[in-house]
mmCIF file of C-alpha atoms and ligand atoms in Angstrom:
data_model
loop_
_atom_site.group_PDB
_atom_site.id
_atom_site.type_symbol
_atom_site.label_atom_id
_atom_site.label_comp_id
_atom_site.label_asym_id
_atom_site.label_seq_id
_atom_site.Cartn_x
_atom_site.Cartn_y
_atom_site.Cartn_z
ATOM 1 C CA UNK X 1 0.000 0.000 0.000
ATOM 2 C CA UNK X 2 1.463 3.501 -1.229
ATOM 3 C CA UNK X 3 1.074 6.296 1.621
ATOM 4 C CA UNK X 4 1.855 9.427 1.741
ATOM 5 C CA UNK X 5 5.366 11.119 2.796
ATOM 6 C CA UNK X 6 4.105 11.362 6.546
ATOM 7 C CA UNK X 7 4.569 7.828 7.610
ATOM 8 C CA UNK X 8 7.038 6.235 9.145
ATOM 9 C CA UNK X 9 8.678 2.874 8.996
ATOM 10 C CA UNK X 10 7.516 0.674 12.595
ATOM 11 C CA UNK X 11 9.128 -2.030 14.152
ATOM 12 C CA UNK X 12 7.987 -3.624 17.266
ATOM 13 C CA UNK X 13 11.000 -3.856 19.809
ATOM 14 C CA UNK X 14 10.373 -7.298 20.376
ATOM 15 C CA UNK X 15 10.384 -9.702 17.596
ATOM 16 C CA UNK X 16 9.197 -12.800 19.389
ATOM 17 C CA UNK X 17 8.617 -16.231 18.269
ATOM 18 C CA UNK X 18 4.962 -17.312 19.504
ATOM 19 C CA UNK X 19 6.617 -19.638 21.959
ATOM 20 C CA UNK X 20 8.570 -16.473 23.005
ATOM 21 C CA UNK X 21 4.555 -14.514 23.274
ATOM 22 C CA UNK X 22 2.860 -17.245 24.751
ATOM 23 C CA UNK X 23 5.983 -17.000 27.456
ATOM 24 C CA UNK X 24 6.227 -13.453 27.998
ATOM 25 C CA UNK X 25 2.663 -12.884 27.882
ATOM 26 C CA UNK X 26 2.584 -15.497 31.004
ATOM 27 C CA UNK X 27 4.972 -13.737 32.995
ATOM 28 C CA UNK X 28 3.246 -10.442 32.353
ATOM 29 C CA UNK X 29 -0.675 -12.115 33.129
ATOM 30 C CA UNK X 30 0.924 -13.376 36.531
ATOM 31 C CA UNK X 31 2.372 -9.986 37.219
ATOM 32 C CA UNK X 32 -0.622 -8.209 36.362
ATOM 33 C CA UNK X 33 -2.857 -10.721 38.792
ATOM 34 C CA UNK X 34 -1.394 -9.692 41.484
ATOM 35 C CA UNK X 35 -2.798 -6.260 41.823
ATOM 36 C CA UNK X 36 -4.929 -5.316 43.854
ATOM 37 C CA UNK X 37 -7.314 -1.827 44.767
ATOM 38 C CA UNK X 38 -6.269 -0.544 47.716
ATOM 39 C CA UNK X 39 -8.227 1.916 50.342
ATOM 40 C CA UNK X 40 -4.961 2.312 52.727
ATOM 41 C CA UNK X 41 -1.579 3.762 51.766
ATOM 42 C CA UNK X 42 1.771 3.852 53.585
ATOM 43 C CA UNK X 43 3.214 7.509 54.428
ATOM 44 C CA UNK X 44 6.572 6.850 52.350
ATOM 45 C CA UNK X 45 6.583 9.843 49.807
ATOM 46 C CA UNK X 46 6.593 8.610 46.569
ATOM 47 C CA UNK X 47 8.958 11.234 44.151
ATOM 48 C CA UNK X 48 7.313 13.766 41.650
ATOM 49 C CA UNK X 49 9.469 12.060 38.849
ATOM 50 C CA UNK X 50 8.256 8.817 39.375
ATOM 51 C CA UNK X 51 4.910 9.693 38.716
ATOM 52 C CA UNK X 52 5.324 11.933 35.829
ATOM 53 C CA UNK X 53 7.082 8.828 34.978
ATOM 54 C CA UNK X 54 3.634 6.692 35.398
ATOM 55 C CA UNK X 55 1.357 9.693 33.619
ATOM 56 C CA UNK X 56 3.439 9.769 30.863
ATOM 57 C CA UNK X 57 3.034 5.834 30.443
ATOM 58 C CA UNK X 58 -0.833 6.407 30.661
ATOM 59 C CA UNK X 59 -0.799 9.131 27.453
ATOM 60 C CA UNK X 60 1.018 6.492 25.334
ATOM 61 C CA UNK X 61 -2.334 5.454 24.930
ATOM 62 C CA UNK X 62 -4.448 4.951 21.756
ATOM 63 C CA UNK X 63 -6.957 8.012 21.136
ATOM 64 C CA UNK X 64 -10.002 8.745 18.669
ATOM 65 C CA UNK X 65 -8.072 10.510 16.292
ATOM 66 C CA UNK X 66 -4.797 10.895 18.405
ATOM 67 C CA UNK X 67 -6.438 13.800 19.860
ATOM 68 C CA UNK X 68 -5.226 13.035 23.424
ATOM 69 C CA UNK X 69 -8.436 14.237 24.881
ATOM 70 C CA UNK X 70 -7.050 13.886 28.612
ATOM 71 C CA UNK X 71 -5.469 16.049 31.286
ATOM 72 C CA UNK X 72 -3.425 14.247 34.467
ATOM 73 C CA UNK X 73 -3.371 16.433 37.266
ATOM 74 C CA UNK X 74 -0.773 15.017 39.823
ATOM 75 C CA UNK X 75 -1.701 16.576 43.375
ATOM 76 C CA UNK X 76 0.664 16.294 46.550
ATOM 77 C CA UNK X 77 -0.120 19.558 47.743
ATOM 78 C CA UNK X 78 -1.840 18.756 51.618
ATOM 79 C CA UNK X 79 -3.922 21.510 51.716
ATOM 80 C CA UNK X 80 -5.388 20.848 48.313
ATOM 81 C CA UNK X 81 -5.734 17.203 49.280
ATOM 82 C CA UNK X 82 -7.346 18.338 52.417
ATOM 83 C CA UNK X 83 -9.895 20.508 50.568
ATOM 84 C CA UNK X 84 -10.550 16.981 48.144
ATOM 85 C CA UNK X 85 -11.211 15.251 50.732
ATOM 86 C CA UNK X 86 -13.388 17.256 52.476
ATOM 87 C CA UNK X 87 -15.703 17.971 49.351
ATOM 88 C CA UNK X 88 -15.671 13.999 48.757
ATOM 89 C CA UNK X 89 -16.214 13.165 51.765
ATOM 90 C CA UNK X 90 -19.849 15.972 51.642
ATOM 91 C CA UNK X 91 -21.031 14.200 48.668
ATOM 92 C CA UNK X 92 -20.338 10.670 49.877
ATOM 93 C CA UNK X 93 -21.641 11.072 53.065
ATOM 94 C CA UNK X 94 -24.946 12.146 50.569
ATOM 95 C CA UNK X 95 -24.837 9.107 48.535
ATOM 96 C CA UNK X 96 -24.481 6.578 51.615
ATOM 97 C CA UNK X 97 -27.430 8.018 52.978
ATOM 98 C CA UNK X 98 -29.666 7.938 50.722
ATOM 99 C CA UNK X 99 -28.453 8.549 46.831
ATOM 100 C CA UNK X 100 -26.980 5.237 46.955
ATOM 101 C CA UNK X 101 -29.849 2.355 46.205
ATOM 102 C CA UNK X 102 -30.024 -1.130 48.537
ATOM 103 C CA UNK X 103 -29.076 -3.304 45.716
ATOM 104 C CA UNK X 104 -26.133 -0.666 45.441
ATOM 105 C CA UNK X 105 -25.180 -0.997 49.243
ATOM 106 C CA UNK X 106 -25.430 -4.500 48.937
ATOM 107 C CA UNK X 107 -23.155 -5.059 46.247
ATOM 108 C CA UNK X 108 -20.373 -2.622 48.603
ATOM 109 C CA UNK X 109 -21.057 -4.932 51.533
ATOM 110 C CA UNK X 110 -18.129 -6.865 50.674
ATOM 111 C CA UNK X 111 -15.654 -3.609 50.168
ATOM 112 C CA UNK X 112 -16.285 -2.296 53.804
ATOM 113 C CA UNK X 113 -16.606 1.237 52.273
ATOM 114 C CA UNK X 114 -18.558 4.061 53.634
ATOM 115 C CA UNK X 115 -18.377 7.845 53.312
ATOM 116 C CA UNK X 116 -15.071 8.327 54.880
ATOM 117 C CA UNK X 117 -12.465 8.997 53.037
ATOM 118 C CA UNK X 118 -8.534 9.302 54.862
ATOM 119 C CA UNK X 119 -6.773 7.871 51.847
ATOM 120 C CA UNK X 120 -7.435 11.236 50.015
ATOM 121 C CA UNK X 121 -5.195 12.927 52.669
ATOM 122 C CA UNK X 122 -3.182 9.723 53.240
ATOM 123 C CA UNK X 123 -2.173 9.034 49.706
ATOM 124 C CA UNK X 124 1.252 10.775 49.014
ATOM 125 C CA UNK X 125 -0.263 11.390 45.249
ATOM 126 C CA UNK X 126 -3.547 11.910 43.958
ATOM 127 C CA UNK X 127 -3.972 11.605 40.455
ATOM 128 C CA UNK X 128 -7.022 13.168 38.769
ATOM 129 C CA UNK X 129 -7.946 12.390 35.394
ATOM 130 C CA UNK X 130 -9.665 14.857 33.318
ATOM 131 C CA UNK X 131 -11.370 14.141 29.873
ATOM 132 C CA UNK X 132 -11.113 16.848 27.589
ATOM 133 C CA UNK X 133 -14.881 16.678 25.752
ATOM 134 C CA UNK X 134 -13.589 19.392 23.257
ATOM 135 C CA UNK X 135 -10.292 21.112 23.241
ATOM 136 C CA UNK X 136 -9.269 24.429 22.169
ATOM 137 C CA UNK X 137 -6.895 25.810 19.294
ATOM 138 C CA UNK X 138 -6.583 29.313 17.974
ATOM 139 C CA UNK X 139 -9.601 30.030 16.339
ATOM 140 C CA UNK X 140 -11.851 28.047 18.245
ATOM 141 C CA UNK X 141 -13.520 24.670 19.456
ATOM 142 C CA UNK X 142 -11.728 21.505 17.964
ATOM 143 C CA UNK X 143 -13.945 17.970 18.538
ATOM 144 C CA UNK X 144 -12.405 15.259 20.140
ATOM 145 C CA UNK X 145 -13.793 11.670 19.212
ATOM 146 C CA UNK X 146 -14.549 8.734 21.679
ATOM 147 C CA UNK X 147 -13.652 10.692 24.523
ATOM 148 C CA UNK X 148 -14.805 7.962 27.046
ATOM 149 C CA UNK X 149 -13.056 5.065 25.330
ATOM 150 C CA UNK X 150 -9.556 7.019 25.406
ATOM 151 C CA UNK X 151 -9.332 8.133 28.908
ATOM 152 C CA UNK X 152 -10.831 4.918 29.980
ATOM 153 C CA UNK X 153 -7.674 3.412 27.663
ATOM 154 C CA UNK X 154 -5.288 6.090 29.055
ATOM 155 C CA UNK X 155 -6.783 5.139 32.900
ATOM 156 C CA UNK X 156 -5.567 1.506 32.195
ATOM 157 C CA UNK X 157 -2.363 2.233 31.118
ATOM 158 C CA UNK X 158 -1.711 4.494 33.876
ATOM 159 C CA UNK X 159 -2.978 1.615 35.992
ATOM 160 C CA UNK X 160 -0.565 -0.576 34.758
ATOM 161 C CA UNK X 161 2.424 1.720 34.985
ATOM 162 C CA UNK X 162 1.187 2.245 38.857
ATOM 163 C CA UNK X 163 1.678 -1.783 39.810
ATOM 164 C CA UNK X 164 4.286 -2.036 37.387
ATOM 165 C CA UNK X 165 6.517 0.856 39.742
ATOM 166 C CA UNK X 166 5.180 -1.048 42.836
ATOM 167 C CA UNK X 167 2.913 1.236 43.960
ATOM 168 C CA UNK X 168 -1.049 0.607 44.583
ATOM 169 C CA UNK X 169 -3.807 2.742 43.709
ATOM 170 C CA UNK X 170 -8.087 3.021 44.089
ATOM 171 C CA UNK X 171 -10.276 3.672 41.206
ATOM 172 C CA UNK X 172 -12.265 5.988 43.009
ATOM 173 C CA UNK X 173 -15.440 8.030 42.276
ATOM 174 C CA UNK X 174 -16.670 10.431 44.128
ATOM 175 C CA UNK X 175 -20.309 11.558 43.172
ATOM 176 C CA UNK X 176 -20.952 13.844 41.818
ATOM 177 C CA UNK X 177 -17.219 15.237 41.530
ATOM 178 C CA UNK X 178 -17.840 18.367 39.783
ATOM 179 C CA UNK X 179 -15.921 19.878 42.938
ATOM 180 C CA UNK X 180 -12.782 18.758 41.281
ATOM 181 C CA UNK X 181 -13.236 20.858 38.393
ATOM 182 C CA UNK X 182 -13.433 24.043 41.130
ATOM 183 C CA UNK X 183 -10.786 22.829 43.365
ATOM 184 C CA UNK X 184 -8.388 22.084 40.835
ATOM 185 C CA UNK X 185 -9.051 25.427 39.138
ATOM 186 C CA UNK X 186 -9.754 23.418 35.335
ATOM 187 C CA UNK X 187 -11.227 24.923 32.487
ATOM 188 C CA UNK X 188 -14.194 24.195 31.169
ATOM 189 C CA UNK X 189 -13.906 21.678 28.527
ATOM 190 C CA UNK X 190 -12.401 19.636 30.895
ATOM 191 C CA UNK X 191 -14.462 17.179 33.176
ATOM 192 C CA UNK X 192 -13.629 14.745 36.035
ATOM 193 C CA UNK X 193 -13.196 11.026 34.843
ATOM 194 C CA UNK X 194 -11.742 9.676 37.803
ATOM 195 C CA UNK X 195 -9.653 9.526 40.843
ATOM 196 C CA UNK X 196 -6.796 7.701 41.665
ATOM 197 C CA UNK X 197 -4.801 8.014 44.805
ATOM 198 C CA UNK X 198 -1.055 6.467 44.811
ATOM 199 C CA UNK X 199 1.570 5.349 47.299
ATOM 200 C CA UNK X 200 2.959 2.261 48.541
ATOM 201 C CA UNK X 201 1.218 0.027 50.466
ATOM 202 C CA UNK X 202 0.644 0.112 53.999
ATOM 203 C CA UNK X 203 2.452 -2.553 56.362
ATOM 204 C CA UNK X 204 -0.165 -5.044 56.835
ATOM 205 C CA UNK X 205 -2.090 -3.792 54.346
ATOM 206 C CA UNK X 206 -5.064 -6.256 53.850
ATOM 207 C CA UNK X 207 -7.792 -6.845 50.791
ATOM 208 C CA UNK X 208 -11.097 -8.171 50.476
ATOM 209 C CA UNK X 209 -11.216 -12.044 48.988
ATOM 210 C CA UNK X 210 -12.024 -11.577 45.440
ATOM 211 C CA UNK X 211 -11.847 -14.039 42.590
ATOM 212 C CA UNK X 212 -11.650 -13.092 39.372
ATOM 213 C CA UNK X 213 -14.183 -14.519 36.719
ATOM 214 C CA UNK X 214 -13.312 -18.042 34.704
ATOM 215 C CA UNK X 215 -12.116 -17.601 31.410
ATOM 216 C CA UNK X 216 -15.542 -18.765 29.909
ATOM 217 C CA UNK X 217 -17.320 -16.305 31.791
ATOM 218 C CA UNK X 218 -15.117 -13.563 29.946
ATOM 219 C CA UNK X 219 -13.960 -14.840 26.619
ATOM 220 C CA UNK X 220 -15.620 -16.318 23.610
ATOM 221 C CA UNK X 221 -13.945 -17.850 21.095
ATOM 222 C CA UNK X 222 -14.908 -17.692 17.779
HETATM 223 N N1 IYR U 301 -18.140 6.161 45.227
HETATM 224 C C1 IYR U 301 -18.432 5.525 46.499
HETATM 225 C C2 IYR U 301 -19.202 4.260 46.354
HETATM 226 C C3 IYR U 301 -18.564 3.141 45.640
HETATM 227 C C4 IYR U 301 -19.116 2.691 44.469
HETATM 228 C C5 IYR U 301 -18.593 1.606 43.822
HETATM 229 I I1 IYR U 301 -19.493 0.887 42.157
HETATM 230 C C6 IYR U 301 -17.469 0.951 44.335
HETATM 231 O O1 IYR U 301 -16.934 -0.152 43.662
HETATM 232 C C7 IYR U 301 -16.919 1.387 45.524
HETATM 233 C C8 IYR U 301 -17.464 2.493 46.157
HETATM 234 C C9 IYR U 301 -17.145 5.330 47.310
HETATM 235 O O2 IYR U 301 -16.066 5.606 46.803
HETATM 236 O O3 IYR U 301 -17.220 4.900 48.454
#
């Protein structure tokens, strides 16, 4: 196929045999099962250049159009953590009693959650993820396309990176979390996405007994 003078010649780094795939991609599926969400961090500071490190990981990631539609803001700053928490903390407090439905409360039972919220203080990072649903250039509003899909991709990736540096983080969602947009001073084609607070683990640290669903509850081969 003939293309045009803006692309590039790609190699993948690592030109495996499918022995050499099947392998790797072992080592890397018994790595990966081994994390874990965590609701309780350890104190140890966790440098500013390992998690640029981690963010820049997370925008490797594939995009509608590359258009890159996310912003990573990386928060260590106490009193802004402080002021998180404290707006979380208002709407969760809301949601346990009484935004929240039974079947919902139910399903937590297992997660021992409730409206508190110390790892927001606790955390030596939190990262929040904003999804850009339009962005700006010079004359005006540019779209961005499957805005969801590429910050959810972007959210994995930085997931990854996150277990991979042998740290632990929460997926966590405050609701509604509009508040970050204020605290966090963003502008207005940006919106929340999602929260993720980072540090080591805490001695001791302990996690609910999950299991993870059979391969033929999750895959289908065709
Ligand atoms: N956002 C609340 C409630 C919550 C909802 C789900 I779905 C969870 O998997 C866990 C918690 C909270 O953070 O407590």
């Amino acid at each position: 196929m003939q293309h045009s003078s803006n692309f590039i010649p790609y190699e993948h780094p690592l030109p495996f045999t499918q022995e050499q795939s099947y392998k790797n991609v072992l080592n890397f599926y018994h790595f990966m099962e081994t994390r874990r969400s965590l609701r309780a961090f350890s104190d140890r500071p966790v440098d500013l250049q390992t998690i640029e490190l981690i963010i820049k990981t997370a925008a490797t990631a594939p995009s509608g159009a590359h258009k890159q539609p996310w912003t990573f803001c990386a928060v260590q700053n106490p009193s802004i953590k402080k002021q998180i928490r404290e707006a979380a903390e208002k709407e969760e407090y809301e949601s346990y009693h009484g935004r929240m439905s039974e079947e919902w409360l139910n399903d937590l039972k297992p997660f021992e959650t409730d409206w508190h919220k110390p790892f927001l203080e606790s955390a030596p990072w939190l990262i929040v993820i904003f999804k850009k649903i339009y962005d700006w250039d010079g004359e005006g509003k540019k779209t961005n396309y499957y805005v969801n899909e590429s910050v959810g991709i972007a959210t994995g990736l930085l997931i990854t990176a996150i277990h991979h540096a042998g740290l632990v983080t929460l997926t966590h969602t405050p609701s509604p979390m509009n508040f970050l947009s204020t605290i966090l001073d963003r502008p207005s084609n940006e919106r929340p996405f999602l929260l993720l607070p980072v540090g080591y683990p805490p001695e001791n640290a302990m996690v609910p007994d999950l299991k993870r669903k059979e391969m033929d509850e999750v895959c289908v081969v065709y």
